[in-house]
Amino acid sequence: MPPVTTTTTPSTTTPPTPPPVDPAAARAALTDAIASVRNPGARKILTRAWAEASDGLTAENVAVRLADLAARFVGTRQLTEEELDRLLVALVGVLTAY
């Protein structure tokens, strides 16, 4: 009797696709994160910067505009580490949504 040969093919399963992020919800989360900044001067600067960045935000320009906004966040020295973390997480949410 001849030997039995078995062949195994590698699994071709793909990882699950994460659910889409709603751009409006992501933008609202970033607006809320900015509104939670305790320092009024920093909050005003960031509110203005986000208003400028979000005006006409598209998939084509989102990376450049949010990179500029992230630089503003990091450059604002009146933020606590917790506030900066919250802002950057919300910013990534907006980037992911587009």
Tab-separated table of C-alpha atoms in Angstrom:
chain	number	residue	atom	x	y	z
A	1	MET	CA	0.000	0.000	0.000
A	2	PRO	CA	1.455	3.397	-0.971
A	3	PRO	CA	1.985	6.000	1.761
A	4	VAL	CA	-0.735	8.595	2.239
A	5	THR	CA	0.361	12.155	1.539
A	6	THR	CA	-1.492	15.132	2.922
A	7	THR	CA	-1.060	18.687	1.817
A	8	THR	CA	-1.818	21.637	4.005
A	9	THR	CA	-2.504	25.010	2.519
A	10	PRO	CA	-1.819	28.067	4.610
A	11	SER	CA	-4.800	29.913	5.932
A	12	THR	CA	-5.781	32.904	3.860
A	13	THR	CA	-7.987	34.594	6.389
A	14	THR	CA	-7.689	38.323	6.656
A	15	PRO	CA	-7.918	40.204	9.919
A	16	PRO	CA	-11.288	41.792	10.593
A	17	THR	CA	-11.723	45.269	9.221
A	18	PRO	CA	-12.259	47.828	11.961
A	19	PRO	CA	-15.583	49.600	11.786
A	20	PRO	CA	-15.489	52.880	9.896
A	21	VAL	CA	-15.049	56.013	11.944
A	22	ASP	CA	-17.692	58.668	11.440
A	23	PRO	CA	-15.907	61.905	10.418
A	24	ALA	CA	-18.479	64.077	12.202
A	25	ALA	CA	-18.073	62.114	15.431
A	26	ALA	CA	-14.284	62.252	15.168
A	27	ARG	CA	-14.372	66.012	14.596
A	28	ALA	CA	-16.727	66.447	17.565
A	29	ALA	CA	-14.351	64.421	19.763
A	30	LEU	CA	-11.473	66.725	18.831
A	31	THR	CA	-13.615	69.800	19.480
A	32	ASP	CA	-14.530	68.363	22.899
A	33	ALA	CA	-10.877	67.605	23.680
A	34	ILE	CA	-9.959	71.215	22.881
A	35	ALA	CA	-12.863	72.512	24.975
A	36	SER	CA	-11.580	70.495	27.950
A	37	VAL	CA	-8.221	72.330	28.013
A	38	ARG	CA	-8.086	74.137	31.364
A	39	ASN	CA	-5.856	77.062	30.368
A	40	PRO	CA	-8.118	79.660	28.684
A	41	GLY	CA	-5.315	81.147	26.570
A	42	ALA	CA	-4.248	77.759	25.242
A	43	ARG	CA	-7.878	76.768	24.669
A	44	LYS	CA	-8.457	79.933	22.615
A	45	ILE	CA	-5.334	79.344	20.491
A	46	LEU	CA	-6.253	75.712	19.849
A	47	THR	CA	-9.894	76.516	19.117
A	48	ARG	CA	-8.803	79.017	16.484
A	49	ALA	CA	-6.222	76.611	15.010
A	50	TRP	CA	-8.790	73.793	14.782
A	51	ALA	CA	-11.335	76.118	13.148
A	52	GLU	CA	-8.758	77.032	10.497
A	53	ALA	CA	-7.644	73.428	9.979
A	54	SER	CA	-11.147	71.980	9.807
A	55	ASP	CA	-12.486	74.514	7.305
A	56	GLY	CA	-12.642	72.630	4.014
A	57	LEU	CA	-11.045	69.485	5.441
A	58	THR	CA	-10.892	66.752	2.785
A	59	ALA	CA	-9.261	63.358	2.370
A	60	GLU	CA	-6.634	65.035	0.177
A	61	ASN	CA	-5.542	67.686	2.687
A	62	VAL	CA	-6.288	66.036	6.031
A	63	ALA	CA	-2.760	64.729	6.662
A	64	VAL	CA	-1.051	68.080	6.084
A	65	ARG	CA	-3.592	70.084	8.052
A	66	LEU	CA	-3.598	67.726	11.001
A	67	ALA	CA	0.203	67.550	11.053
A	68	ASP	CA	0.239	71.350	11.336
A	69	LEU	CA	-2.405	71.189	14.059
A	70	ALA	CA	-0.436	68.531	15.960
A	71	ALA	CA	2.604	70.817	15.863
A	72	ARG	CA	0.459	73.565	17.408
A	73	PHE	CA	-0.683	71.176	20.138
A	74	VAL	CA	2.865	70.113	20.947
A	75	GLY	CA	4.136	73.703	20.765
A	76	THR	CA	1.515	74.962	23.216
A	77	ARG	CA	3.418	74.810	26.473
A	78	GLN	CA	0.387	75.485	28.684
A	79	LEU	CA	-1.022	71.973	28.207
A	80	THR	CA	-0.744	69.209	30.749
A	81	GLU	CA	0.549	65.869	29.537
A	82	GLU	CA	-2.952	64.435	29.969
A	83	GLU	CA	-4.498	67.206	27.853
A	84	LEU	CA	-1.890	66.763	25.132
A	85	ASP	CA	-2.491	63.004	25.074
A	86	ARG	CA	-6.258	63.516	24.794
A	87	LEU	CA	-5.807	66.022	21.959
A	88	LEU	CA	-3.450	63.787	19.998
A	89	VAL	CA	-5.704	60.738	20.386
A	90	ALA	CA	-8.672	62.769	19.119
A	91	LEU	CA	-6.560	64.081	16.243
A	92	VAL	CA	-5.669	60.522	15.208
A	93	GLY	CA	-9.392	59.741	15.276
A	94	VAL	CA	-10.044	62.505	12.759
A	95	LEU	CA	-7.174	61.325	10.568
A	96	THR	CA	-8.523	57.763	10.666
A	97	ALA	CA	-12.008	58.956	9.723
A	98	TYR	CA	-10.761	60.451	6.490
